[in-house]
Short mmCIF file of C-alpha atoms in Angstrom, two decimals:
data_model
loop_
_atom_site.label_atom_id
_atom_site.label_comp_id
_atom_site.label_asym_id
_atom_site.label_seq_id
_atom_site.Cartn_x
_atom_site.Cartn_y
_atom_site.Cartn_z
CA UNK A 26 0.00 0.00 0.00
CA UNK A 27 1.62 3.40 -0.88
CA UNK A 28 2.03 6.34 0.94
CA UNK A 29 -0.56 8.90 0.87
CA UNK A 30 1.04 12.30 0.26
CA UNK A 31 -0.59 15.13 2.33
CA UNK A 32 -1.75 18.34 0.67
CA UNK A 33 -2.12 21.88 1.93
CA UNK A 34 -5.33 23.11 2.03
CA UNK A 35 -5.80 26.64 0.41
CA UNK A 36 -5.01 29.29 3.18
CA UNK A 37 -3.72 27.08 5.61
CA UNK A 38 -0.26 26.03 6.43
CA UNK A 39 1.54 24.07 9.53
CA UNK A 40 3.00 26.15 12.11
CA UNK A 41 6.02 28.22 10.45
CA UNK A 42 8.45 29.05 12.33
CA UNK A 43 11.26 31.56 11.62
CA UNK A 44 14.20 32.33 13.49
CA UNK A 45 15.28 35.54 12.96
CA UNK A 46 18.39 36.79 15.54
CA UNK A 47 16.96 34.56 18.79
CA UNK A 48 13.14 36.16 17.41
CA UNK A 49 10.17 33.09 17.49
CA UNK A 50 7.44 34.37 14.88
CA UNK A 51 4.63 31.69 14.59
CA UNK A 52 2.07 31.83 11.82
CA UNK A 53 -0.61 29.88 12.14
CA UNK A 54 -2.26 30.70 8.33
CA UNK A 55 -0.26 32.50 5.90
CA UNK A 56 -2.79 32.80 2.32
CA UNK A 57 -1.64 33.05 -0.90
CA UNK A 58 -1.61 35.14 -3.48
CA UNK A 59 -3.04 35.15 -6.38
CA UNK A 60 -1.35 35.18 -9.56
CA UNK A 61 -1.81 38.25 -12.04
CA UNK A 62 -3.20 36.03 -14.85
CA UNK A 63 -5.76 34.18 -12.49
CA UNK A 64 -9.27 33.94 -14.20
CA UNK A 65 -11.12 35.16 -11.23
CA UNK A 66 -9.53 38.77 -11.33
CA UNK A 67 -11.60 41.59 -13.12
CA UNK A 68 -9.48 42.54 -16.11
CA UNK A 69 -9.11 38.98 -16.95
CA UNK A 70 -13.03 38.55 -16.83
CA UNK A 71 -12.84 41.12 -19.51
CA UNK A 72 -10.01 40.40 -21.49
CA UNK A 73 -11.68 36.90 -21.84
CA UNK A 74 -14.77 38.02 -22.85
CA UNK A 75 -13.41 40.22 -25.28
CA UNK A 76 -11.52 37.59 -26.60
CA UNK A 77 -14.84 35.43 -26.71
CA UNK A 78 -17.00 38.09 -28.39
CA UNK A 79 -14.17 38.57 -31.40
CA UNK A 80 -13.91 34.60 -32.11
CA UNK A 81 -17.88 34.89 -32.21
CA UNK A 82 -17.76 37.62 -34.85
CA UNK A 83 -14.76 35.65 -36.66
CA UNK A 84 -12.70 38.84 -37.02
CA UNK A 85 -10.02 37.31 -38.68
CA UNK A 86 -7.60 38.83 -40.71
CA UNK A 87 -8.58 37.88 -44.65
CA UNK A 88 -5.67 38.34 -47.01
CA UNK A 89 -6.73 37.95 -50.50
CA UNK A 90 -5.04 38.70 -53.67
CA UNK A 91 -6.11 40.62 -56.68
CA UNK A 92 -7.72 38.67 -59.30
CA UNK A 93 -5.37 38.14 -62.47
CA UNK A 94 -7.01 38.79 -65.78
CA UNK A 95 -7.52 35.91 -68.02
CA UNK A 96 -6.23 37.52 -71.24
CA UNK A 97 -2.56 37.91 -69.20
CA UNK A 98 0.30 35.53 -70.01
CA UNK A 99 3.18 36.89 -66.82
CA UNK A 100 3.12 40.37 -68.66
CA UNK A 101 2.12 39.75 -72.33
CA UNK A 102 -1.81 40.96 -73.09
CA UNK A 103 -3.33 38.17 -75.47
CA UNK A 104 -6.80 40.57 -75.59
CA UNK A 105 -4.93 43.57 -77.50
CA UNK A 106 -5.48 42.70 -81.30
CA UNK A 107 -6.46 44.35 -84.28
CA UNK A 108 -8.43 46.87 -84.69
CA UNK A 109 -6.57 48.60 -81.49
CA UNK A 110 -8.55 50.17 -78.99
CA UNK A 111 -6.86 53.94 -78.00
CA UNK A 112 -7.88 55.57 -74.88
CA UNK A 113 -7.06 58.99 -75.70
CA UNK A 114 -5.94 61.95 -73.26
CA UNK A 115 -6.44 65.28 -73.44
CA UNK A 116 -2.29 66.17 -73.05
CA UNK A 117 -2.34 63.89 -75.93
CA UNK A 118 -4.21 65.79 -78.15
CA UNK A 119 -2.41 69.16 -77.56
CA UNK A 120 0.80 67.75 -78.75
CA UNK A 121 -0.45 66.28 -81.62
CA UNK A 122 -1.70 70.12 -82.28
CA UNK A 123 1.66 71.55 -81.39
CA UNK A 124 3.48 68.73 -84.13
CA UNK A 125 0.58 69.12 -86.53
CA UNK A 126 -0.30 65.65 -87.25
CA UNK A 127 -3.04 63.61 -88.25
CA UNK A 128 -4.12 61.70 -85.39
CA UNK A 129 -5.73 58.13 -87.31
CA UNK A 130 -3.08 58.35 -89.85
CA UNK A 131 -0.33 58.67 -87.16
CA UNK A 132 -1.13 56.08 -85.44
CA UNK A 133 -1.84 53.39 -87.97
CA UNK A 134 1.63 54.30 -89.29
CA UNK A 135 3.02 53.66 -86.07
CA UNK A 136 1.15 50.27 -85.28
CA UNK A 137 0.64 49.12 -89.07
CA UNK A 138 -2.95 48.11 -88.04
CA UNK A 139 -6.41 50.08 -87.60
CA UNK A 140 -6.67 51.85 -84.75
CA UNK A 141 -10.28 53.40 -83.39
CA UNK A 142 -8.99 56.69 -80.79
CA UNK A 143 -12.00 56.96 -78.11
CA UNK A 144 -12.74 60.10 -76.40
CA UNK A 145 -14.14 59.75 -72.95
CA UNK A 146 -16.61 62.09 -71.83
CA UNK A 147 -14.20 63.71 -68.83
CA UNK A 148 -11.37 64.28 -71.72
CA UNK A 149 -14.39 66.21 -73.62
CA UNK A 150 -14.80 68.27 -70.35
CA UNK A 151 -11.43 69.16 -70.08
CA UNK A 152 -10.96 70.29 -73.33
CA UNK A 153 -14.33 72.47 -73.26
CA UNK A 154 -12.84 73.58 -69.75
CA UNK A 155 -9.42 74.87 -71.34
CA UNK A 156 -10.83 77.56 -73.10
CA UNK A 157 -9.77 79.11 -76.62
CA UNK A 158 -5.78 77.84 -76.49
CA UNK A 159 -7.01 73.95 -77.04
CA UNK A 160 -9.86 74.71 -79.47
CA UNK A 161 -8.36 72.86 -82.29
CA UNK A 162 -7.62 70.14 -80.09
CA UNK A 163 -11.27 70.27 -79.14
CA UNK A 164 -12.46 70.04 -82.92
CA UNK A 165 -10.48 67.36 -83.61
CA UNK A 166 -11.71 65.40 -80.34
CA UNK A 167 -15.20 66.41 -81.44
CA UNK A 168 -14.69 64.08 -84.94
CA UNK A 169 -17.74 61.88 -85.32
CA UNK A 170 -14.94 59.30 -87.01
CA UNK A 171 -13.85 58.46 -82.73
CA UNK A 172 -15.58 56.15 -80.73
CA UNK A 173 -17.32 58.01 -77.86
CA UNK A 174 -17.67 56.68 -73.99
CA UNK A 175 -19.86 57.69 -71.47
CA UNK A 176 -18.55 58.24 -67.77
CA UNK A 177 -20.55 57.51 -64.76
CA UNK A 178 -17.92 58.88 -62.18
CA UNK A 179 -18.26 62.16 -60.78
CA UNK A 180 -16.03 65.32 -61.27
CA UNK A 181 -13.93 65.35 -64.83
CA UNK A 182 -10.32 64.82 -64.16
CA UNK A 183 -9.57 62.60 -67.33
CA UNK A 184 -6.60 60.78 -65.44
CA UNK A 185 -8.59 58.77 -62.89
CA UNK A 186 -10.45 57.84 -65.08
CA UNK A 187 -8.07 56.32 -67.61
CA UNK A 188 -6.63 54.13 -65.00
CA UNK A 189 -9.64 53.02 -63.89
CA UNK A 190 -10.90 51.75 -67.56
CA UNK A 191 -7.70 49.77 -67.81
CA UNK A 192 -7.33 48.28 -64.76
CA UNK A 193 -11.19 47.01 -65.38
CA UNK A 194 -10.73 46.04 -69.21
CA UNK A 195 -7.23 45.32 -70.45
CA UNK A 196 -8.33 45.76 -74.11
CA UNK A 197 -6.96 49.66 -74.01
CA UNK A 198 -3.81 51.15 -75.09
CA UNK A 199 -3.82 54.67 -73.75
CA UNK A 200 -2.55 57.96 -75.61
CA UNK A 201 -0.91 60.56 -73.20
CA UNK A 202 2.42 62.43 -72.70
CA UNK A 203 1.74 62.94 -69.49
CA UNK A 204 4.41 61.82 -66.76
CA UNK A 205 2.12 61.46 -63.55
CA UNK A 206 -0.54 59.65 -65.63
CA UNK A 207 2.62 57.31 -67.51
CA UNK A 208 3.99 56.38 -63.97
CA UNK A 209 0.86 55.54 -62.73
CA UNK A 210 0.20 52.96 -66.27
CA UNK A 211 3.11 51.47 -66.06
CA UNK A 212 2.61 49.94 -62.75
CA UNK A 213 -0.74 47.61 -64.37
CA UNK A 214 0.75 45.02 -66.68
CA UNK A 215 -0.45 44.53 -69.76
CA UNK A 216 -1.34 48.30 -70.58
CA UNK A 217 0.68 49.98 -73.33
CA UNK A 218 1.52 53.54 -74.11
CA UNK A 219 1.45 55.72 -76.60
CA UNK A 220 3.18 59.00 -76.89
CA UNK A 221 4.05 61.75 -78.85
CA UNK A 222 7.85 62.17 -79.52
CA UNK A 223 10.21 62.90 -82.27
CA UNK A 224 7.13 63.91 -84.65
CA UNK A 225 5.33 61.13 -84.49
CA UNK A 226 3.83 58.39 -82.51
CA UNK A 227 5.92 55.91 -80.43
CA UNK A 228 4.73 52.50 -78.36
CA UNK A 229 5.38 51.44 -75.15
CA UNK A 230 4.85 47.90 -73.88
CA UNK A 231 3.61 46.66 -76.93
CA UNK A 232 5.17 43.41 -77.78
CA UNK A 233 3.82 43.05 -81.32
CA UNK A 234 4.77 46.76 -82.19
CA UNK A 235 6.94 47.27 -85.37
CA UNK A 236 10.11 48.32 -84.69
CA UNK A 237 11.21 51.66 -85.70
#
């Protein structure tokens, strides 16, 4: 038959006895303490129910990733074919003013395919906003040859806009010389560029473009 091992019971302890420099102190209970991360304090009650009340709600942390569009292989945009599609800015259209050329002829010279420029309806704004300086640019924009699209957004800053278009439908190459609107295209793959330069019309991110 083993030996039965005695236990303490809580808040009560043999005689203790201390010797302290010839001094006799006898305890006859000494209680514990209890610990800081005991369940039965207050704060802990609430931690835990906090704790409780979030697993309840499931307020987890949900990572999810972009989705890809089909038409992408890594950085190469299977969707842009013949007849191109050409978002057109409004910075666009003043330098093709200021180098005098013929924006459809231009640019099927420069992708040796047919090309249909669209005009968005903020781009229109802008223009019409401008005043006298862009008027030809405005006549030319207001060509019944160009595909027109309608905006539901509100306000009529032409850049937003673009980026939003191509980021839904990679089907667009977009016409612009502008720097803040280039940076901001280059970071969604599968989106090329088209810009004015050296008289004419030069492509960015096309892989299919003719070399020049």
């Amino acid at each position: 038959m083993g030996i039965q091992k005695k236990t303490r019971k809580f808040a009560q302890v043999d005689i203790l006895v201390l010797i302290d420099s010839g001094l006799r102190i006898n305890l006859d209970q000494v209680k514990r303490v209890i610990g800081q991360r005991d369940a039965r304090l207050k704060k802990n009650q609430a931690k835990g129910e906090i704790e409780s009340k979030r697993k309840a709600k499931g307020d987890v942390v949900v990572r999810e990733i972009p989705q890809v569009s089909s038409s992408l292989f890594f950085q190469y945009n299977t969707a842009l074919v013949p007849p191109y599609s050409i978002l057109v800015d409004t910075n666009f259209l003043s330098h093709t003013v200021q180098h005098k050329l013929e924006l459809l002829e231009t640019m099927m010279d420069c992708l040796y395919a047919k090309c249909i420029p669209i005009i968005t309806d903020c781009v229109m704004a802008e223009l019409e906003k401008l005043g006298q300086k862009y008027r030809i640019a405005l006549r030319i924009a207001r060509d019944e040859r160009w595909e027109r699209l309608k905006c539901d957004h509100k306000g009529v800053y032409a850049d937003d806009c673009l980026v939003d278009r191509v980021m839904k439908h990679k089907v667009y190459i977009v016409a612009t010389n502008d720097r803040d609107l280039k940076r901001r295209i280059r970071k969604i793959p599968g989106v090329p560029i088209m810009s004015v330069a050296r008289g004419k019309y030069v492509i960015e991110r096309l892989p299919d473009a003719p070399e020049k």
